[in-house]
PDB file of C-alpha atoms in Angstrom:
ATOM      1  CA  MET A   1     -14.088 -15.636   8.503  1.00 87.00           C
ATOM      2  CA  LYS A   2     -16.396 -12.472   9.410  1.00 91.00           C
ATOM      3  CA  ILE A   3     -16.234  -9.935   6.665  1.00 95.00           C
ATOM      4  CA  LEU A   4     -17.810  -6.704   7.949  1.00 95.00           C
ATOM      5  CA  ILE A   5     -20.138  -4.840   5.490  1.00 97.00           C
ATOM      6  CA  LYS A   6     -19.833  -1.082   6.396  1.00 98.00           C
ATOM      7  CA  ASN A   7     -22.868   1.122   6.356  1.00 97.00           C
ATOM      8  CA  SER A   8     -23.061   4.836   5.029  1.00 97.00           C
ATOM      9  CA  LYS A   9     -21.880   6.449   8.223  1.00 98.00           C
ATOM     10  CA  GLU A  10     -18.914   3.940   8.535  1.00 98.00           C
ATOM     11  CA  ILE A  11     -17.874   4.496   4.926  1.00 98.00           C
ATOM     12  CA  LYS A  12     -17.674   8.224   5.505  1.00 98.00           C
ATOM     13  CA  LYS A  13     -15.503   8.011   8.404  1.00 98.00           C
ATOM     14  CA  ILE A  14     -13.171   5.554   6.475  1.00 98.00           C
ATOM     15  CA  TYR A  15     -13.096   7.728   3.551  1.00 98.00           C
ATOM     16  CA  LYS A  16     -12.017  10.667   5.665  1.00 98.00           C
ATOM     17  CA  SER A  17      -8.958   8.499   7.055  1.00 98.00           C
ATOM     18  CA  CYS A  18      -8.267   7.368   3.737  1.00 98.00           C
ATOM     19  CA  GLN A  19      -8.200  11.125   2.341  1.00 98.00           C
ATOM     20  CA  LEU A  20      -6.009  12.100   5.172  1.00 98.00           C
ATOM     21  CA  ALA A  21      -3.603   9.185   4.313  1.00 98.00           C
ATOM     22  CA  ALA A  22      -3.303  10.036   0.725  1.00 98.00           C
ATOM     23  CA  LYS A  23      -2.515  13.761   1.528  1.00 98.00           C
ATOM     24  CA  VAL A  24       0.352  12.745   3.672  1.00 98.00           C
ATOM     25  CA  LEU A  25       1.729  10.919   0.392  1.00 98.00           C
ATOM     26  CA  GLU A  26       1.062  14.181  -1.578  1.00 98.00           C
ATOM     27  CA  MET A  27       2.776  16.366   1.172  1.00 98.00           C
ATOM     28  CA  ILE A  28       6.092  14.054   1.488  1.00 98.00           C
ATOM     29  CA  LYS A  29       6.657  14.083  -2.306  1.00 97.00           C
ATOM     30  CA  ASP A  30       8.884  17.155  -2.261  1.00 96.00           C
ATOM     31  CA  TYR A  31      11.149  15.905   0.563  1.00 98.00           C
ATOM     32  CA  ILE A  32      12.245  12.768  -1.170  1.00 98.00           C
ATOM     33  CA  ILE A  33      15.663  13.902  -2.366  1.00 97.00           C
ATOM     34  CA  PRO A  34      19.322  12.555  -2.123  1.00 98.00           C
ATOM     35  CA  GLY A  35      20.646  13.198   1.313  1.00 98.00           C
ATOM     36  CA  ILE A  36      17.711  13.182   3.570  1.00 98.00           C
ATOM     37  CA  SER A  37      17.621  10.266   6.193  1.00 98.00           C
ATOM     38  CA  THR A  38      14.608   7.973   6.404  1.00 98.00           C
ATOM     39  CA  GLU A  39      14.369   9.172   9.938  1.00 98.00           C
ATOM     40  CA  GLU A  40      13.724  12.769   8.773  1.00 98.00           C
ATOM     41  CA  ILE A  41      11.177  11.740   6.554  1.00 98.00           C
ATOM     42  CA  ASN A  42       9.222   9.653   9.329  1.00 98.00           C
ATOM     43  CA  ASN A  43       9.448  12.776  11.446  1.00 98.00           C
ATOM     44  CA  ILE A  44       7.940  15.135   8.893  1.00 98.00           C
ATOM     45  CA  CYS A  45       4.915  12.826   8.277  1.00 98.00           C
ATOM     46  CA  HIS A  46       4.384  12.237  11.954  1.00 98.00           C
ATOM     47  CA  ASN A  47       4.418  16.012  12.610  1.00 98.00           C
ATOM     48  CA  TYR A  48       2.102  16.511   9.487  1.00 98.00           C
ATOM     49  CA  ILE A  49      -0.359  13.676  10.700  1.00 98.00           C
ATOM     50  CA  THR A  50      -0.211  14.956  14.511  1.00 98.00           C
ATOM     51  CA  ASN A  51       0.007  18.666  13.992  1.00 98.00           C
ATOM     52  CA  ILE A  52      -1.777  19.463  10.766  1.00 98.00           C
ATOM     53  CA  GLN A  53      -4.368  16.766  10.351  1.00 98.00           C
ATOM     54  CA  LYS A  54      -4.953  16.054  14.201  1.00 98.00           C
ATOM     55  CA  ALA A  55      -4.884  12.522  13.476  1.00 98.00           C
ATOM     56  CA  ILE A  56      -2.989   9.527  14.674  1.00 98.00           C
ATOM     57  CA  PRO A  57      -0.377   7.572  12.845  1.00 98.00           C
ATOM     58  CA  ALA A  58      -1.735   4.149  13.172  1.00 98.00           C
ATOM     59  CA  THR A  59       1.436   2.199  12.766  1.00 98.00           C
ATOM     60  CA  LEU A  60       3.022   4.018  15.643  1.00 98.00           C
ATOM     61  CA  GLY A  61       3.104   1.530  18.621  1.00 97.00           C
ATOM     62  CA  TYR A  62       0.995  -1.025  16.558  1.00 96.00           C
ATOM     63  CA  ASN A  63       2.149  -4.454  17.817  1.00 96.00           C
ATOM     64  CA  GLY A  64       5.215  -2.584  19.050  1.00 96.00           C
ATOM     65  CA  PHE A  65       6.160  -0.970  15.663  1.00 97.00           C
ATOM     66  CA  PRO A  66       8.433   1.961  16.302  1.00 98.00           C
ATOM     67  CA  LYS A  67       7.716   4.492  13.712  1.00 98.00           C
ATOM     68  CA  SER A  68       4.801   6.575  12.319  1.00 98.00           C
ATOM     69  CA  VAL A  69       5.217   5.577   8.824  1.00 98.00           C
ATOM     70  CA  CYS A  70       6.749   2.381   7.156  1.00 98.00           C
ATOM     71  CA  ILE A  71       9.690   3.205   4.745  1.00 98.00           C
ATOM     72  CA  SER A  72      11.039   0.447   2.456  1.00 98.00           C
ATOM     73  CA  LYS A  73      13.876   1.221   0.317  1.00 98.00           C
ATOM     74  CA  ASN A  74      15.254  -0.827  -2.665  1.00 98.00           C
ATOM     75  CA  ASP A  75      15.461  -4.487  -1.469  1.00 98.00           C
ATOM     76  CA  ILE A  76      12.991  -3.983   1.619  1.00 98.00           C
ATOM     77  CA  VAL A  77       9.684  -5.260   0.586  1.00 98.00           C
ATOM     78  CA  CYS A  78       7.584  -3.952   3.496  1.00 98.00           C
ATOM     79  CA  HIS A  79       7.567  -2.648   7.056  1.00 98.00           C
ATOM     80  CA  GLY A  80      10.762  -0.728   6.723  1.00 98.00           C
ATOM     81  CA  ILE A  81      11.823   1.103   9.971  1.00 98.00           C
ATOM     82  CA  SER A  82      13.385   4.392   9.429  1.00 98.00           C
ATOM     83  CA  HIS A  83      16.842   5.518  10.971  1.00 97.00           C
ATOM     84  CA  LYS A  84      18.795   8.604  11.113  1.00 97.00           C
ATOM     85  CA  ASN A  85      21.809   6.853   9.611  1.00 97.00           C
ATOM     86  CA  ASP A  86      19.782   5.555   6.502  1.00 97.00           C
ATOM     87  CA  ILE A  87      20.558   8.144   3.900  1.00 98.00           C
ATOM     88  CA  LEU A  88      18.601   8.180   0.564  1.00 98.00           C
ATOM     89  CA  LYS A  89      20.889   8.139  -2.500  1.00 98.00           C
ATOM     90  CA  GLN A  90      20.636   8.998  -6.000  1.00 97.00           C
ATOM     91  CA  GLY A  91      18.857   6.077  -7.934  1.00 97.00           C
ATOM     92  CA  ASP A  92      17.002   4.596  -4.822  1.00 98.00           C
ATOM     93  CA  ILE A  93      13.460   3.542  -5.066  1.00 98.00           C
ATOM     94  CA  VAL A  94      11.598   3.914  -1.754  1.00 98.00           C
ATOM     95  CA  ASN A  95       7.739   2.997  -0.604  1.00 98.00           C
ATOM     96  CA  ILE A  96       6.096   4.975   2.061  1.00 98.00           C
ATOM     97  CA  ASP A  97       3.202   3.196   3.675  1.00 98.00           C
ATOM     98  CA  VAL A  98       0.825   5.684   5.616  1.00 98.00           C
ATOM     99  CA  THR A  99      -1.938   4.544   7.756  1.00 98.00           C
ATOM    100  CA  ILE A 100      -4.246   7.137   9.529  1.00 98.00           C
ATOM    101  CA  LEU A 101      -6.458   6.551  12.590  1.00 98.00           C
ATOM    102  CA  TYR A 102      -9.186   9.219  12.530  1.00 98.00           C
ATOM    103  CA  ASN A 103     -12.521   9.174  14.364  1.00 97.00           C
ATOM    104  CA  ASN A 104     -11.691   5.514  15.272  1.00 98.00           C
ATOM    105  CA  TYR A 105     -11.490   4.530  11.734  1.00 98.00           C
ATOM    106  CA  TYR A 106      -8.520   3.463   9.511  1.00 98.00           C
ATOM    107  CA  GLY A 107      -7.251   4.278   6.076  1.00 98.00           C
ATOM    108  CA  ASP A 108      -4.347   2.831   4.435  1.00 98.00           C
ATOM    109  CA  THR A 109      -2.156   3.604   1.275  1.00 98.00           C
ATOM    110  CA  SER A 110       1.257   3.609  -0.012  1.00 98.00           C
ATOM    111  CA  LYS A 111       3.461   4.432  -3.098  1.00 98.00           C
ATOM    112  CA  MET A 112       6.801   4.643  -4.507  1.00 98.00           C
ATOM    113  CA  PHE A 113       9.034   7.360  -4.924  1.00 98.00           C
ATOM    114  CA  PHE A 114      12.231   7.682  -7.093  1.00 98.00           C
ATOM    115  CA  VAL A 115      15.155   9.486  -5.311  1.00 98.00           C
ATOM    116  CA  GLY A 116      16.928  11.760  -7.678  1.00 96.00           C
ATOM    117  CA  GLU A 117      16.753  11.788 -11.482  1.00 93.00           C
ATOM    118  CA  LYS A 118      19.244   8.748 -12.275  1.00 93.00           C
ATOM    119  CA  ILE A 119      16.837   5.826 -11.638  1.00 97.00           C
ATOM    120  CA  SER A 120      17.681   2.509 -13.569  1.00 97.00           C
ATOM    121  CA  LYS A 121      15.288   1.454 -16.381  1.00 97.00           C
ATOM    122  CA  GLN A 122      14.726  -1.711 -14.484  1.00 97.00           C
ATOM    123  CA  SER A 123      13.701   0.099 -11.194  1.00 97.00           C
ATOM    124  CA  LYS A 124      11.426   2.504 -13.369  1.00 97.00           C
ATOM    125  CA  LEU A 125       9.884  -0.622 -15.004  1.00 97.00           C
ATOM    126  CA  LEU A 126       9.483  -2.482 -11.583  1.00 98.00           C
ATOM    127  CA  CYS A 127       7.572   0.474 -10.015  1.00 97.00           C
ATOM    128  CA  LEU A 128       5.450   1.001 -12.986  1.00 97.00           C
ATOM    129  CA  THR A 129       4.407  -2.653 -13.057  1.00 97.00           C
ATOM    130  CA  ALA A 130       3.501  -2.616  -9.685  1.00 98.00           C
ATOM    131  CA  GLN A 131       1.350   0.611 -10.013  1.00 97.00           C
ATOM    132  CA  LYS A 132      -0.349  -1.006 -13.079  1.00 96.00           C
ATOM    133  CA  SER A 133      -0.949  -4.286 -11.379  1.00 97.00           C
ATOM    134  CA  LEU A 134      -2.863  -2.558  -8.765  1.00 97.00           C
ATOM    135  CA  TYR A 135      -4.838  -0.339 -11.168  1.00 97.00           C
ATOM    136  CA  LYS A 136      -5.717  -3.419 -13.297  1.00 97.00           C
ATOM    137  CA  ALA A 137      -7.152  -5.348 -10.085  1.00 98.00           C
ATOM    138  CA  ILE A 138      -9.056  -2.245  -9.123  1.00 97.00           C
ATOM    139  CA  SER A 139     -10.604  -2.045 -12.478  1.00 96.00           C
ATOM    140  CA  ILE A 140     -12.345  -5.217 -12.371  1.00 97.00           C
ATOM    141  CA  LEU A 141     -14.010  -4.594  -8.821  1.00 98.00           C
ATOM    142  CA  LYS A 142     -17.906  -5.082  -8.878  1.00 97.00           C
ATOM    143  CA  PRO A 143     -20.216  -6.855  -6.907  1.00 98.00           C
ATOM    144  CA  GLY A 144     -20.510 -10.320  -7.690  1.00 97.00           C
ATOM    145  CA  ILE A 145     -16.947 -10.876  -8.719  1.00 97.00           C
ATOM    146  CA  ARG A 146     -15.050 -13.797  -6.924  1.00 97.00           C
ATOM    147  CA  LEU A 147     -12.350 -12.618  -4.714  1.00 98.00           C
ATOM    148  CA  TYR A 148      -9.442 -14.887  -6.371  1.00 97.00           C
ATOM    149  CA  LYS A 149      -9.727 -12.710  -9.550  1.00 98.00           C
ATOM    150  CA  ILE A 150      -7.897  -9.810  -7.711  1.00 98.00           C
ATOM    151  CA  GLY A 151      -4.807 -12.124  -7.153  1.00 98.00           C
ATOM    152  CA  GLN A 152      -5.267 -13.678 -10.699  1.00 98.00           C
ATOM    153  CA  ILE A 153      -5.122 -10.415 -12.546  1.00 98.00           C
ATOM    154  CA  ILE A 154      -2.113  -8.945 -10.680  1.00 98.00           C
ATOM    155  CA  GLN A 155      -0.236 -12.291 -11.068  1.00 98.00           C
ATOM    156  CA  LYS A 156      -0.784 -12.613 -14.769  1.00 98.00           C
ATOM    157  CA  TYR A 157       0.316  -9.000 -15.401  1.00 98.00           C
ATOM    158  CA  VAL A 158       3.398  -8.933 -13.211  1.00 98.00           C
ATOM    159  CA  GLU A 159       4.805 -12.079 -14.368  1.00 98.00           C
ATOM    160  CA  SER A 160       4.150 -11.247 -18.180  1.00 98.00           C
ATOM    161  CA  LYS A 161       6.648  -8.370 -17.212  1.00 97.00           C
ATOM    162  CA  LYS A 162       9.112 -11.062 -15.871  1.00 98.00           C
ATOM    163  CA  PHE A 163       8.793  -9.933 -12.297  1.00 98.00           C
ATOM    164  CA  SER A 164       7.352 -12.092  -9.284  1.00 98.00           C
ATOM    165  CA  VAL A 165       4.560 -11.395  -6.748  1.00 98.00           C
ATOM    166  CA  VAL A 166       5.577 -11.792  -2.920  1.00 98.00           C
ATOM    167  CA  ARG A 167       3.353 -14.422  -1.349  1.00 96.00           C
ATOM    168  CA  ASN A 168       3.794 -13.893   2.115  1.00 93.00           C
ATOM    169  CA  TYR A 169       1.960 -10.554   2.653  1.00 92.00           C
ATOM    170  CA  CYS A 170      -1.428  -9.493   1.509  1.00 96.00           C
ATOM    171  CA  GLY A 171      -4.075  -6.803   1.617  1.00 96.00           C
ATOM    172  CA  HIS A 172      -6.863  -6.925   4.177  1.00 97.00           C
ATOM    173  CA  GLY A 173     -10.168  -5.507   5.149  1.00 97.00           C
ATOM    174  CA  ILE A 174     -10.029  -2.172   7.111  1.00 98.00           C
ATOM    175  CA  GLY A 175     -12.422  -0.225   8.906  1.00 97.00           C
ATOM    176  CA  GLU A 176     -12.665   0.092  12.927  1.00 97.00           C
ATOM    177  CA  ASN A 177      -9.749  -2.483  12.915  1.00 96.00           C
ATOM    178  CA  PHE A 178      -6.531  -1.998  11.062  1.00 96.00           C
ATOM    179  CA  HIS A 179      -6.615  -5.593   9.566  1.00 96.00           C
ATOM    180  CA  GLU A 180      -9.897  -7.439   8.981  1.00 97.00           C
ATOM    181  CA  ASP A 181     -11.186 -10.181   6.939  1.00 96.00           C
ATOM    182  CA  PRO A 182     -10.881 -10.919   3.961  1.00 96.00           C
ATOM    183  CA  GLN A 183      -7.077 -11.302   3.202  1.00 96.00           C
ATOM    184  CA  ILE A 184      -6.548  -9.953  -0.415  1.00 96.00           C
ATOM    185  CA  LEU A 185      -3.908 -12.220  -1.659  1.00 96.00           C
ATOM    186  CA  HIS A 186      -2.097 -10.818  -4.744  1.00 96.00           C
ATOM    187  CA  TYR A 187      -1.627 -14.097  -6.533  1.00 97.00           C
ATOM    188  CA  LYS A 188      -4.250 -16.719  -7.666  1.00 93.00           C
ATOM    189  CA  SER A 189      -5.176 -18.685  -4.834  1.00 94.00           C
ATOM    190  CA  TYR A 190      -8.275 -20.548  -3.167  1.00 93.00           C
ATOM    191  CA  ASP A 191     -10.671 -17.804  -1.862  1.00 94.00           C
ATOM    192  CA  TYR A 192     -13.383 -19.984  -0.051  1.00 94.00           C
ATOM    193  CA  GLY A 193     -15.948 -18.977  -2.747  1.00 95.00           C
ATOM    194  CA  ILE A 194     -16.036 -15.380  -1.501  1.00 96.00           C
ATOM    195  CA  LEU A 195     -17.973 -12.837  -3.658  1.00 97.00           C
ATOM    196  CA  LEU A 196     -17.443  -9.159  -3.434  1.00 98.00           C
ATOM    197  CA  LYS A 197     -20.471  -7.143  -1.965  1.00 98.00           C
ATOM    198  CA  PRO A 198     -21.524  -3.627  -1.568  1.00 98.00           C
ATOM    199  CA  GLY A 199     -20.172  -2.130   1.544  1.00 98.00           C
ATOM    200  CA  MET A 200     -16.931  -4.315   1.551  1.00 98.00           C
ATOM    201  CA  ILE A 201     -13.908  -1.984   2.064  1.00 98.00           C
ATOM    202  CA  PHE A 202     -10.194  -3.463   1.875  1.00 98.00           C
ATOM    203  CA  THR A 203      -6.819  -2.893   0.670  1.00 98.00           C
ATOM    204  CA  ILE A 204      -4.969  -4.105  -2.351  1.00 98.00           C
ATOM    205  CA  GLU A 205      -1.117  -3.732  -2.153  1.00 98.00           C
ATOM    206  CA  PRO A 206       0.954  -5.995  -4.317  1.00 98.00           C
ATOM    207  CA  MET A 207       4.553  -6.309  -3.544  1.00 98.00           C
ATOM    208  CA  ILE A 208       6.777  -7.197  -6.716  1.00 98.00           C
ATOM    209  CA  ASN A 209      10.257  -8.183  -6.894  1.00 98.00           C
ATOM    210  CA  VAL A 210      12.773  -7.917  -9.693  1.00 98.00           C
ATOM    211  CA  GLY A 211      13.949 -11.533  -8.819  1.00 97.00           C
ATOM    212  CA  HIS A 212      12.324 -14.509  -7.135  1.00 96.00           C
ATOM    213  CA  HIS A 213       9.423 -13.753  -4.738  1.00 97.00           C
ATOM    214  CA  SER A 214      11.092 -15.487  -1.743  1.00 97.00           C
ATOM    215  CA  VAL A 215      11.528 -12.908   1.194  1.00 97.00           C
ATOM    216  CA  TYR A 216      12.964 -13.060   4.857  1.00 97.00           C
ATOM    217  CA  LEU A 217      12.229 -11.312   8.010  1.00 97.00           C
ATOM    218  CA  THR A 218      15.161  -9.492   9.386  1.00 97.00           C
ATOM    219  CA  ASN A 219      16.516  -9.450  13.084  1.00 97.00           C
ATOM    220  CA  ASP A 220      14.436  -6.569  13.986  1.00 95.00           C
ATOM    221  CA  ASN A 221      11.424  -8.659  13.568  1.00 96.00           C
ATOM    222  CA  TRP A 222       9.739  -6.073  11.266  1.00 97.00           C
ATOM    223  CA  THR A 223      11.798  -5.446   8.184  1.00 97.00           C
ATOM    224  CA  VAL A 224      10.957  -7.721   5.157  1.00 98.00           C
ATOM    225  CA  LYS A 225      13.720  -8.076   2.568  1.00 98.00           C
ATOM    226  CA  THR A 226      13.859 -10.069  -0.804  1.00 98.00           C
ATOM    227  CA  LYS A 227      16.238 -13.049  -0.232  1.00 98.00           C
ATOM    228  CA  ASP A 228      18.099 -12.700  -3.535  1.00 97.00           C
ATOM    229  CA  ARG A 229      18.646  -8.995  -2.558  1.00 97.00           C
ATOM    230  CA  THR A 230      16.881  -7.604  -5.628  1.00 98.00           C
ATOM    231  CA  ASN A 231      14.666  -4.688  -5.616  1.00 98.00           C
ATOM    232  CA  SER A 232      10.928  -4.776  -4.493  1.00 98.00           C
ATOM    233  CA  ALA A 233       8.046  -2.336  -5.257  1.00 98.00           C
ATOM    234  CA  GLN A 234       4.461  -1.768  -3.760  1.00 98.00           C
ATOM    235  CA  TYR A 235       1.484   0.530  -4.357  1.00 98.00           C
ATOM    236  CA  GLU A 236      -1.414   0.304  -2.149  1.00 98.00           C
ATOM    237  CA  HIS A 237      -5.013   1.779  -2.305  1.00 98.00           C
ATOM    238  CA  THR A 238      -7.946   1.152   0.164  1.00 98.00           C
ATOM    239  CA  VAL A 239     -11.069   0.530  -2.106  1.00 98.00           C
ATOM    240  CA  LEU A 240     -15.011   0.271  -1.361  1.00 98.00           C
ATOM    241  CA  ILE A 241     -17.344  -2.049  -3.276  1.00 98.00           C
ATOM    242  CA  THR A 242     -20.313   0.140  -4.185  1.00 98.00           C
ATOM    243  CA  ASN A 243     -23.603  -0.989  -5.738  1.00 96.00           C
ATOM    244  CA  LEU A 244     -22.330  -0.373  -9.342  1.00 92.00           C
ATOM    245  CA  GLY A 245     -18.661  -1.010  -8.973  1.00 96.00           C
ATOM    246  CA  LYS A 246     -16.011   0.454  -6.794  1.00 97.00           C
ATOM    247  CA  LYS A 247     -14.622   3.600  -5.299  1.00 96.00           C
ATOM    248  CA  ILE A 248     -10.888   4.268  -4.582  1.00 97.00           C
ATOM    249  CA  LEU A 249     -11.091   5.975  -1.005  1.00 97.00           C
ATOM    250  CA  THR A 250      -7.345   6.729  -1.004  1.00 98.00           C
ATOM    251  CA  LEU A 251      -6.997   8.327  -4.609  1.00 97.00           C
ATOM    252  CA  ARG A 252      -4.588  11.186  -4.872  1.00 96.00           C
ATOM    253  CA  LYS A 253      -4.968  14.266  -7.012  1.00 91.00           C
ATOM    254  CA  GLU A 254      -2.317  12.959  -9.419  1.00 89.00           C
ATOM    255  CA  GLU A 255      -4.346   9.802 -10.165  1.00 90.00           C
ATOM    256  CA  LYS A 256      -7.747  11.353 -10.857  1.00 79.00           C
ATOM    257  CA  GLU A 257      -7.427  11.530 -14.545  1.00 72.00           C
ATOM    258  CA  ILE A 258      -6.264   7.967 -14.866  1.00 70.00           C
ATOM    259  CA  PHE A 259      -9.294   6.623 -13.036  1.00 64.00           C
ATOM    260  CA  ASN A 260     -11.715   8.588 -14.921  1.00 59.00           C
ATOM    261  CA  ASN A 261     -10.838   6.367 -17.712  1.00 56.00           C
ATOM    262  CA  LEU A 262     -11.078   2.889 -15.836  1.00 52.00           C
TER     263      LEU A 262
END
């Protein structure tokens, strides 16, 4: 395992890509309404990234992935592929996962959106729990912390709310490569004794399910769904370990007040 420690030049470039990714999520918010297709959402994001930001949507063509963002609705856990016939309905919950490549460096983030006003209490709690589990994990980050603590705190919180943590997919180091070491597991597991160090940059992206944590890969070889067809939610940030603690590189405007208190 080779964990790359980033220097200040690299950190600046990764931060720029991360901020561009965060802005895509801010931009798309007003378009998430009943009646829009997931394909339209993908196209709006693509045009914004390529024409306005002059950046590259990193998922497009990545290992053959056909779209510019991942759009995962309801029981889709991750890597959802948009389609013109996939229409958002009142009460849906949807994750949009954006990865930007800019000046040869990557930035990666995702969040949940509610479609319309009539969201079930369970779906609201699921999304809030996913978000809070991410925030709780971020709040403990600092040099010298064992890596497994991230998954431990997420699992404990999620299971206290009677939801489950997906085991099959994880966060990852990021920089000049989309996916680098270390893997960031969202449940307590062996971490090979890895300690967090200044200059480490990685994503934390817990996926949590209403029902069991079991998932399956659909026939398109990308879309991952819950086995029991219950809803799933995910939030993701790219974070930097600093000398004193951490910095969230993909922080959105709406979150700044929350993190002043962490």
